[in-house]
Amino acid sequence: MIYETRRRAKIGVLVPFTNTNLEADMILMRCPDTTVHFQRMGGYDVDEIPGSDQMAGLGASDISHDLKMISGIRPDVVLYGCTSATLTHGPSFDEQLAQDIKAGSGALSITAAGALVGAIKVLGVTKIGFSSPYLGEINTQAVDFLAQNQITTVKCADIGRELGNYGQGELTPDEVFDLACRADHPEAEAIVLSCTDMRAVEAIDRIEAALGKPVVTSNQAMMFALMRALGLSWQGNVPGRLFEFL
């Protein structure tokens, strides 16, 4: 048997406690010789519909205990695995949170929202189609967040119904594919799928083949950002045209 060294990089991930797909996606895309470690975050009511106020509350919640726990692995990078928690606050809040996580963990910090923006800019596009399982208000805030980063949303599509904290994670890859297609527009240069608990990673290649455009998802963008920052090479298990830019 050939063993991995497990010494190339240690990746810490802060994940909302009802999220069921971020961990699976990170393991699916993990580079050989790296390890991925998770710390679940609270700060919201599982029984409430995850609207703007709830997600903003999560973003503003105290994560000092979570940082102390994830710091126990001596991570090389810590990911903040909720996109809407900082989309609801704006770019300055997102940047400050990344700085606070770095200070609290001693590691490079990447947020889901920041990774989305970074990936879109790496692709060199300025006009996108945007889709998510969020309620309308969060989508409006997400479009504004992107606009403040000089990214124009030419079409925005949502799931069309209220989803609870578990409902977002229960969407199938086929439903995500349909949602992405509804966000397409002749002027859109790329399709952006926002939410770390949506099974978008599994649909990326199919969407790109159908629409002929690059796709950026929250979890894929975080993996791309950490691979680029840590100098990790493409292994073929990460989907999308985005990884051509490693």
PDB file of C-alpha atoms in Angstrom:
ATOM      1  CA  MET A   1       0.000   0.000   0.000  1.00  0.00           C
ATOM      2  CA  ILE A   2       1.195   3.512  -0.858  1.00  0.00           C
ATOM      3  CA  TYR A   3       0.518   6.080   1.849  1.00  0.00           C
ATOM      4  CA  GLU A   4       0.085   9.820   1.530  1.00  0.00           C
ATOM      5  CA  THR A   5       2.392  12.004   3.575  1.00  0.00           C
ATOM      6  CA  ARG A   6      -0.518  14.178   4.793  1.00  0.00           C
ATOM      7  CA  ARG A   7       2.036  16.938   5.267  1.00  0.00           C
ATOM      8  CA  ARG A   8       1.512  19.146   2.239  1.00  0.00           C
ATOM      9  CA  ALA A   9      -1.154  21.375   3.801  1.00  0.00           C
ATOM     10  CA  LYS A  10      -3.731  21.354   6.588  1.00  0.00           C
ATOM     11  CA  ILE A  11      -6.987  23.009   5.613  1.00  0.00           C
ATOM     12  CA  GLY A  12      -9.377  24.225   8.302  1.00  0.00           C
ATOM     13  CA  VAL A  13     -12.995  24.914   7.405  1.00  0.00           C
ATOM     14  CA  LEU A  14     -15.597  26.776   9.445  1.00  0.00           C
ATOM     15  CA  VAL A  15     -18.974  25.389   8.392  1.00  0.00           C
ATOM     16  CA  PRO A  16     -22.549  26.291   9.471  1.00  0.00           C
ATOM     17  CA  PHE A  17     -23.844  23.485  11.668  1.00  0.00           C
ATOM     18  CA  THR A  18     -26.745  22.494   9.394  1.00  0.00           C
ATOM     19  CA  ASN A  19     -24.628  22.434   6.225  1.00  0.00           C
ATOM     20  CA  THR A  20     -24.412  18.917   4.773  1.00  0.00           C
ATOM     21  CA  ASN A  21     -22.537  19.476   1.494  1.00  0.00           C
ATOM     22  CA  LEU A  22     -19.499  21.689   2.123  1.00  0.00           C
ATOM     23  CA  GLU A  23     -17.585  18.907   3.844  1.00  0.00           C
ATOM     24  CA  ALA A  24     -18.397  16.407   1.101  1.00  0.00           C
ATOM     25  CA  ASP A  25     -17.314  18.873  -1.614  1.00  0.00           C
ATOM     26  CA  MET A  26     -14.032  19.710   0.114  1.00  0.00           C
ATOM     27  CA  ILE A  27     -13.172  16.029   0.488  1.00  0.00           C
ATOM     28  CA  LEU A  28     -14.181  15.392  -3.132  1.00  0.00           C
ATOM     29  CA  MET A  29     -11.817  18.145  -4.357  1.00  0.00           C
ATOM     30  CA  ARG A  30      -9.021  17.586  -1.833  1.00  0.00           C
ATOM     31  CA  CYS A  31      -5.482  17.523  -3.191  1.00  0.00           C
ATOM     32  CA  PRO A  32      -3.315  14.485  -2.341  1.00  0.00           C
ATOM     33  CA  ASP A  33      -1.144  14.859   0.762  1.00  0.00           C
ATOM     34  CA  THR A  34      -3.456  17.530   2.203  1.00  0.00           C
ATOM     35  CA  THR A  35      -5.892  17.063   5.065  1.00  0.00           C
ATOM     36  CA  VAL A  36      -9.209  18.843   5.619  1.00  0.00           C
ATOM     37  CA  HIS A  37     -10.588  19.582   9.087  1.00  0.00           C
ATOM     38  CA  PHE A  38     -13.962  21.053  10.020  1.00  0.00           C
ATOM     39  CA  GLN A  39     -15.370  23.129  12.863  1.00  0.00           C
ATOM     40  CA  ARG A  40     -19.132  23.659  12.902  1.00  0.00           C
ATOM     41  CA  MET A  41     -20.488  27.129  13.682  1.00  0.00           C
ATOM     42  CA  GLY A  42     -23.766  28.100  15.363  1.00  0.00           C
ATOM     43  CA  GLY A  43     -25.101  31.641  15.514  1.00  0.00           C
ATOM     44  CA  TYR A  44     -28.498  31.034  13.882  1.00  0.00           C
ATOM     45  CA  ASP A  45     -31.832  29.333  14.533  1.00  0.00           C
ATOM     46  CA  VAL A  46     -32.226  26.092  12.595  1.00  0.00           C
ATOM     47  CA  ASP A  47     -36.013  26.450  12.575  1.00  0.00           C
ATOM     48  CA  GLU A  48     -36.050  29.896  10.940  1.00  0.00           C
ATOM     49  CA  ILE A  49     -36.082  30.436   7.187  1.00  0.00           C
ATOM     50  CA  PRO A  50     -32.512  31.599   6.398  1.00  0.00           C
ATOM     51  CA  GLY A  51     -33.320  35.130   5.366  1.00  0.00           C
ATOM     52  CA  SER A  52     -31.111  38.209   5.329  1.00  0.00           C
ATOM     53  CA  ASP A  53     -31.353  38.954   9.054  1.00  0.00           C
ATOM     54  CA  GLN A  54     -30.479  35.401  10.054  1.00  0.00           C
ATOM     55  CA  MET A  55     -27.493  35.196   7.713  1.00  0.00           C
ATOM     56  CA  ALA A  56     -26.252  38.627   8.732  1.00  0.00           C
ATOM     57  CA  GLY A  57     -26.512  37.468  12.335  1.00  0.00           C
ATOM     58  CA  LEU A  58     -24.387  34.440  11.545  1.00  0.00           C
ATOM     59  CA  GLY A  59     -21.756  36.640   9.926  1.00  0.00           C
ATOM     60  CA  ALA A  60     -21.648  38.914  12.963  1.00  0.00           C
ATOM     61  CA  SER A  61     -21.656  36.099  15.546  1.00  0.00           C
ATOM     62  CA  ASP A  62     -18.732  35.442  17.862  1.00  0.00           C
ATOM     63  CA  ILE A  63     -16.493  32.769  16.329  1.00  0.00           C
ATOM     64  CA  SER A  64     -13.629  33.049  18.826  1.00  0.00           C
ATOM     65  CA  HIS A  65     -14.357  29.559  20.200  1.00  0.00           C
ATOM     66  CA  ASP A  66     -14.512  28.124  16.677  1.00  0.00           C
ATOM     67  CA  LEU A  67     -11.168  29.690  15.815  1.00  0.00           C
ATOM     68  CA  LYS A  68      -9.631  28.301  18.990  1.00  0.00           C
ATOM     69  CA  MET A  69     -10.863  24.816  18.095  1.00  0.00           C
ATOM     70  CA  ILE A  70      -9.714  24.877  14.452  1.00  0.00           C
ATOM     71  CA  SER A  71      -6.356  26.368  15.497  1.00  0.00           C
ATOM     72  CA  GLY A  72      -5.644  23.097  17.265  1.00  0.00           C
ATOM     73  CA  ILE A  73      -4.661  21.503  13.952  1.00  0.00           C
ATOM     74  CA  ARG A  74      -2.162  24.319  13.214  1.00  0.00           C
ATOM     75  CA  PRO A  75      -3.830  25.032   9.844  1.00  0.00           C
ATOM     76  CA  ASP A  76      -2.140  26.497   6.809  1.00  0.00           C
ATOM     77  CA  VAL A  77      -5.424  28.033   5.702  1.00  0.00           C
ATOM     78  CA  VAL A  78      -8.843  28.567   7.277  1.00  0.00           C
ATOM     79  CA  LEU A  79     -11.926  28.827   5.091  1.00  0.00           C
ATOM     80  CA  TYR A  80     -15.046  30.678   6.194  1.00  0.00           C
ATOM     81  CA  GLY A  81     -17.655  28.428   4.647  1.00  0.00           C
ATOM     82  CA  CYS A  82     -20.795  30.534   4.398  1.00  0.00           C
ATOM     83  CA  THR A  83     -21.292  32.862   1.439  1.00  0.00           C
ATOM     84  CA  SER A  84     -24.488  34.644   2.458  1.00  0.00           C
ATOM     85  CA  ALA A  85     -23.202  35.433   5.966  1.00  0.00           C
ATOM     86  CA  THR A  86     -20.915  38.100   4.512  1.00  0.00           C
ATOM     87  CA  LEU A  87     -22.789  38.914   1.286  1.00  0.00           C
ATOM     88  CA  THR A  88     -25.440  40.406   3.553  1.00  0.00           C
ATOM     89  CA  HIS A  89     -22.899  42.779   5.119  1.00  0.00           C
ATOM     90  CA  GLY A  90     -20.830  43.912   2.146  1.00  0.00           C
ATOM     91  CA  PRO A  91     -17.216  43.740   0.925  1.00  0.00           C
ATOM     92  CA  SER A  92     -15.640  45.709   3.769  1.00  0.00           C
ATOM     93  CA  PHE A  93     -17.160  43.407   6.369  1.00  0.00           C
ATOM     94  CA  ASP A  94     -16.022  40.367   4.382  1.00  0.00           C
ATOM     95  CA  GLU A  95     -12.452  41.650   4.186  1.00  0.00           C
ATOM     96  CA  GLN A  96     -12.385  42.487   7.905  1.00  0.00           C
ATOM     97  CA  LEU A  97     -13.705  39.049   8.818  1.00  0.00           C
ATOM     98  CA  ALA A  98     -10.924  37.437   6.795  1.00  0.00           C
ATOM     99  CA  GLN A  99      -8.385  39.568   8.661  1.00  0.00           C
ATOM    100  CA  ASP A 100      -9.940  38.639  12.012  1.00  0.00           C
ATOM    101  CA  ILE A 101      -9.833  34.932  11.167  1.00  0.00           C
ATOM    102  CA  LYS A 102      -6.190  35.219  10.173  1.00  0.00           C
ATOM    103  CA  ALA A 103      -5.380  37.000  13.421  1.00  0.00           C
ATOM    104  CA  GLY A 104      -7.306  34.445  15.456  1.00  0.00           C
ATOM    105  CA  SER A 105      -5.935  31.344  13.762  1.00  0.00           C
ATOM    106  CA  GLY A 106      -2.483  32.349  12.569  1.00  0.00           C
ATOM    107  CA  ALA A 107      -3.344  31.014   9.131  1.00  0.00           C
ATOM    108  CA  LEU A 108      -4.171  32.348   5.696  1.00  0.00           C
ATOM    109  CA  SER A 109      -7.901  33.098   5.607  1.00  0.00           C
ATOM    110  CA  ILE A 110     -10.322  32.803   2.683  1.00  0.00           C
ATOM    111  CA  THR A 111     -14.036  33.600   2.809  1.00  0.00           C
ATOM    112  CA  ALA A 112     -16.583  32.038   0.477  1.00  0.00           C
ATOM    113  CA  ALA A 113     -17.788  35.421  -0.768  1.00  0.00           C
ATOM    114  CA  GLY A 114     -14.257  36.712  -1.261  1.00  0.00           C
ATOM    115  CA  ALA A 115     -13.336  33.542  -3.144  1.00  0.00           C
ATOM    116  CA  LEU A 116     -16.313  33.984  -5.488  1.00  0.00           C
ATOM    117  CA  VAL A 117     -15.194  37.500  -6.370  1.00  0.00           C
ATOM    118  CA  GLY A 118     -11.592  36.404  -6.782  1.00  0.00           C
ATOM    119  CA  ALA A 119     -12.538  33.559  -9.113  1.00  0.00           C
ATOM    120  CA  ILE A 120     -14.716  35.793 -11.291  1.00  0.00           C
ATOM    121  CA  LYS A 121     -11.863  38.271 -11.637  1.00  0.00           C
ATOM    122  CA  VAL A 122      -9.381  35.507 -12.484  1.00  0.00           C
ATOM    123  CA  LEU A 123     -11.681  34.496 -15.349  1.00  0.00           C
ATOM    124  CA  GLY A 124     -11.499  38.075 -16.606  1.00  0.00           C
ATOM    125  CA  VAL A 125     -15.263  38.505 -16.870  1.00  0.00           C
ATOM    126  CA  THR A 126     -17.332  41.468 -15.720  1.00  0.00           C
ATOM    127  CA  LYS A 127     -20.884  40.344 -16.557  1.00  0.00           C
ATOM    128  CA  ILE A 128     -22.404  37.275 -14.953  1.00  0.00           C
ATOM    129  CA  GLY A 129     -25.593  35.316 -14.508  1.00  0.00           C
ATOM    130  CA  PHE A 130     -26.216  34.709 -10.791  1.00  0.00           C
ATOM    131  CA  SER A 131     -28.265  32.017  -9.094  1.00  0.00           C
ATOM    132  CA  SER A 132     -28.731  30.736  -5.563  1.00  0.00           C
ATOM    133  CA  PRO A 133     -31.219  29.060  -3.241  1.00  0.00           C
ATOM    134  CA  TYR A 134     -31.475  32.268  -1.174  1.00  0.00           C
ATOM    135  CA  LEU A 135     -34.519  34.379  -0.462  1.00  0.00           C
ATOM    136  CA  GLY A 136     -34.903  37.441  -2.687  1.00  0.00           C
ATOM    137  CA  GLU A 137     -33.434  39.972  -0.252  1.00  0.00           C
ATOM    138  CA  ILE A 138     -30.150  38.098   0.027  1.00  0.00           C
ATOM    139  CA  ASN A 139     -29.944  37.856  -3.751  1.00  0.00           C
ATOM    140  CA  THR A 140     -30.334  41.630  -3.965  1.00  0.00           C
ATOM    141  CA  GLN A 141     -27.534  42.054  -1.433  1.00  0.00           C
ATOM    142  CA  ALA A 142     -25.381  39.561  -3.329  1.00  0.00           C
ATOM    143  CA  VAL A 143     -25.849  41.458  -6.588  1.00  0.00           C
ATOM    144  CA  ASP A 144     -24.866  44.677  -4.783  1.00  0.00           C
ATOM    145  CA  PHE A 145     -21.822  42.957  -3.218  1.00  0.00           C
ATOM    146  CA  LEU A 146     -20.655  41.926  -6.681  1.00  0.00           C
ATOM    147  CA  ALA A 147     -21.400  45.378  -8.120  1.00  0.00           C
ATOM    148  CA  GLN A 148     -19.130  46.921  -5.488  1.00  0.00           C
ATOM    149  CA  ASN A 149     -16.427  44.662  -6.918  1.00  0.00           C
ATOM    150  CA  GLN A 150     -17.090  45.897 -10.494  1.00  0.00           C
ATOM    151  CA  ILE A 151     -19.052  42.776 -11.454  1.00  0.00           C
ATOM    152  CA  THR A 152     -22.399  43.298 -13.177  1.00  0.00           C
ATOM    153  CA  THR A 153     -25.193  40.765 -12.783  1.00  0.00           C
ATOM    154  CA  VAL A 154     -27.164  40.710 -16.035  1.00  0.00           C
ATOM    155  CA  LYS A 155     -29.622  38.083 -14.805  1.00  0.00           C
ATOM    156  CA  CYS A 156     -30.473  36.720 -11.355  1.00  0.00           C
ATOM    157  CA  ALA A 157     -32.413  33.495 -10.777  1.00  0.00           C
ATOM    158  CA  ASP A 158     -33.582  32.032  -7.469  1.00  0.00           C
ATOM    159  CA  ILE A 159     -35.126  28.693  -6.643  1.00  0.00           C
ATOM    160  CA  GLY A 160     -38.630  30.162  -6.622  1.00  0.00           C
ATOM    161  CA  ARG A 161     -39.694  28.970  -3.180  1.00  0.00           C
ATOM    162  CA  GLU A 162     -38.703  29.344   0.446  1.00  0.00           C
ATOM    163  CA  LEU A 163     -36.141  26.801   1.561  1.00  0.00           C
ATOM    164  CA  GLY A 164     -35.269  26.118   5.178  1.00  0.00           C
ATOM    165  CA  ASN A 165     -31.776  25.544   6.469  1.00  0.00           C
ATOM    166  CA  TYR A 166     -31.910  21.916   5.367  1.00  0.00           C
ATOM    167  CA  GLY A 167     -33.796  22.559   2.135  1.00  0.00           C
ATOM    168  CA  GLN A 168     -30.845  24.265   0.466  1.00  0.00           C
ATOM    169  CA  GLY A 169     -28.679  21.214   0.977  1.00  0.00           C
ATOM    170  CA  GLU A 170     -31.393  18.868  -0.270  1.00  0.00           C
ATOM    171  CA  LEU A 171     -31.454  20.339  -3.790  1.00  0.00           C
ATOM    172  CA  THR A 172     -30.224  17.742  -6.263  1.00  0.00           C
ATOM    173  CA  PRO A 173     -27.477  18.382  -8.835  1.00  0.00           C
ATOM    174  CA  ASP A 174     -30.202  18.199 -11.498  1.00  0.00           C
ATOM    175  CA  GLU A 175     -32.119  21.002  -9.769  1.00  0.00           C
ATOM    176  CA  VAL A 176     -28.911  23.028  -9.531  1.00  0.00           C
ATOM    177  CA  PHE A 177     -28.335  22.493 -13.255  1.00  0.00           C
ATOM    178  CA  ASP A 178     -31.822  23.830 -14.028  1.00  0.00           C
ATOM    179  CA  LEU A 179     -31.266  26.794 -11.717  1.00  0.00           C
ATOM    180  CA  ALA A 180     -28.011  27.644 -13.475  1.00  0.00           C
ATOM    181  CA  CYS A 181     -29.646  27.486 -16.898  1.00  0.00           C
ATOM    182  CA  ARG A 182     -32.328  29.921 -15.726  1.00  0.00           C
ATOM    183  CA  ALA A 183     -29.571  32.373 -14.791  1.00  0.00           C
ATOM    184  CA  ASP A 184     -28.078  32.353 -18.284  1.00  0.00           C
ATOM    185  CA  HIS A 185     -28.309  35.428 -20.499  1.00  0.00           C
ATOM    186  CA  PRO A 186     -26.730  36.338 -23.850  1.00  0.00           C
ATOM    187  CA  GLU A 187     -24.604  39.008 -22.122  1.00  0.00           C
ATOM    188  CA  ALA A 188     -23.508  36.750 -19.256  1.00  0.00           C
ATOM    189  CA  GLU A 189     -19.866  35.743 -19.642  1.00  0.00           C
ATOM    190  CA  ALA A 190     -20.003  33.266 -16.752  1.00  0.00           C
ATOM    191  CA  ILE A 191     -22.527  31.642 -14.422  1.00  0.00           C
ATOM    192  CA  VAL A 192     -22.136  32.082 -10.658  1.00  0.00           C
ATOM    193  CA  LEU A 193     -23.774  29.671  -8.202  1.00  0.00           C
ATOM    194  CA  SER A 194     -23.672  30.973  -4.647  1.00  0.00           C
ATOM    195  CA  CYS A 195     -24.159  28.839  -1.518  1.00  0.00           C
ATOM    196  CA  THR A 196     -21.776  26.457   0.230  1.00  0.00           C
ATOM    197  CA  ASP A 197     -24.608  24.029   1.021  1.00  0.00           C
ATOM    198  CA  MET A 198     -25.843  23.681  -2.579  1.00  0.00           C
ATOM    199  CA  ARG A 199     -24.689  20.667  -4.599  1.00  0.00           C
ATOM    200  CA  ALA A 200     -23.285  22.844  -7.361  1.00  0.00           C
ATOM    201  CA  VAL A 201     -19.811  21.305  -7.622  1.00  0.00           C
ATOM    202  CA  GLU A 202     -21.279  18.099  -9.039  1.00  0.00           C
ATOM    203  CA  ALA A 203     -23.125  20.053 -11.750  1.00  0.00           C
ATOM    204  CA  ILE A 204     -20.284  22.310 -12.956  1.00  0.00           C
ATOM    205  CA  ASP A 205     -19.034  20.255 -15.892  1.00  0.00           C
ATOM    206  CA  ARG A 206     -22.565  19.607 -17.150  1.00  0.00           C
ATOM    207  CA  ILE A 207     -23.502  23.288 -16.945  1.00  0.00           C
ATOM    208  CA  GLU A 208     -20.344  24.387 -18.745  1.00  0.00           C
ATOM    209  CA  ALA A 209     -20.951  21.849 -21.504  1.00  0.00           C
ATOM    210  CA  ALA A 210     -24.581  22.945 -21.935  1.00  0.00           C
ATOM    211  CA  LEU A 211     -24.038  26.710 -21.821  1.00  0.00           C
ATOM    212  CA  GLY A 212     -20.515  27.021 -23.197  1.00  0.00           C
ATOM    213  CA  LYS A 213     -19.530  29.353 -20.360  1.00  0.00           C
ATOM    214  CA  PRO A 214     -17.359  29.006 -17.252  1.00  0.00           C
ATOM    215  CA  VAL A 215     -19.105  28.304 -13.965  1.00  0.00           C
ATOM    216  CA  VAL A 216     -18.055  29.535 -10.532  1.00  0.00           C
ATOM    217  CA  THR A 217     -19.484  28.043  -7.336  1.00  0.00           C
ATOM    218  CA  SER A 218     -18.803  28.921  -3.702  1.00  0.00           C
ATOM    219  CA  ASN A 219     -17.042  25.679  -2.764  1.00  0.00           C
ATOM    220  CA  GLN A 220     -15.143  25.370  -6.035  1.00  0.00           C
ATOM    221  CA  ALA A 221     -13.965  28.994  -5.697  1.00  0.00           C
ATOM    222  CA  MET A 222     -12.679  28.407  -2.157  1.00  0.00           C
ATOM    223  CA  MET A 223     -10.758  25.323  -3.294  1.00  0.00           C
ATOM    224  CA  PHE A 224      -9.309  27.252  -6.220  1.00  0.00           C
ATOM    225  CA  ALA A 225      -8.265  30.133  -3.955  1.00  0.00           C
ATOM    226  CA  LEU A 226      -6.521  27.905  -1.428  1.00  0.00           C
ATOM    227  CA  MET A 227      -4.795  25.831  -4.123  1.00  0.00           C
ATOM    228  CA  ARG A 228      -3.491  28.979  -5.760  1.00  0.00           C
ATOM    229  CA  ALA A 229      -2.371  30.476  -2.450  1.00  0.00           C
ATOM    230  CA  LEU A 230      -0.611  27.300  -1.295  1.00  0.00           C
ATOM    231  CA  GLY A 231       0.866  26.400  -4.689  1.00  0.00           C
ATOM    232  CA  LEU A 232      -1.090  23.146  -5.003  1.00  0.00           C
ATOM    233  CA  SER A 233      -1.300  21.593  -8.444  1.00  0.00           C
ATOM    234  CA  TRP A 234      -4.381  20.506 -10.384  1.00  0.00           C
ATOM    235  CA  GLN A 235      -5.096  16.801  -9.975  1.00  0.00           C
ATOM    236  CA  GLY A 236      -8.117  16.313 -12.229  1.00  0.00           C
ATOM    237  CA  ASN A 237     -10.630  15.920  -9.425  1.00  0.00           C
ATOM    238  CA  VAL A 238     -11.675  19.567  -9.388  1.00  0.00           C
ATOM    239  CA  PRO A 239     -14.294  20.649 -11.946  1.00  0.00           C
ATOM    240  CA  GLY A 240     -14.552  23.673 -14.182  1.00  0.00           C
ATOM    241  CA  ARG A 241     -12.600  25.902 -16.529  1.00  0.00           C
ATOM    242  CA  LEU A 242     -11.551  27.978 -13.530  1.00  0.00           C
ATOM    243  CA  PHE A 243      -8.777  25.507 -12.698  1.00  0.00           C
ATOM    244  CA  GLU A 244      -7.114  26.195 -16.024  1.00  0.00           C
ATOM    245  CA  PHE A 245      -5.861  29.375 -14.307  1.00  0.00           C
ATOM    246  CA  LEU A 246      -3.915  27.658 -11.527  1.00  0.00           C
TER     247      LEU A 246
END
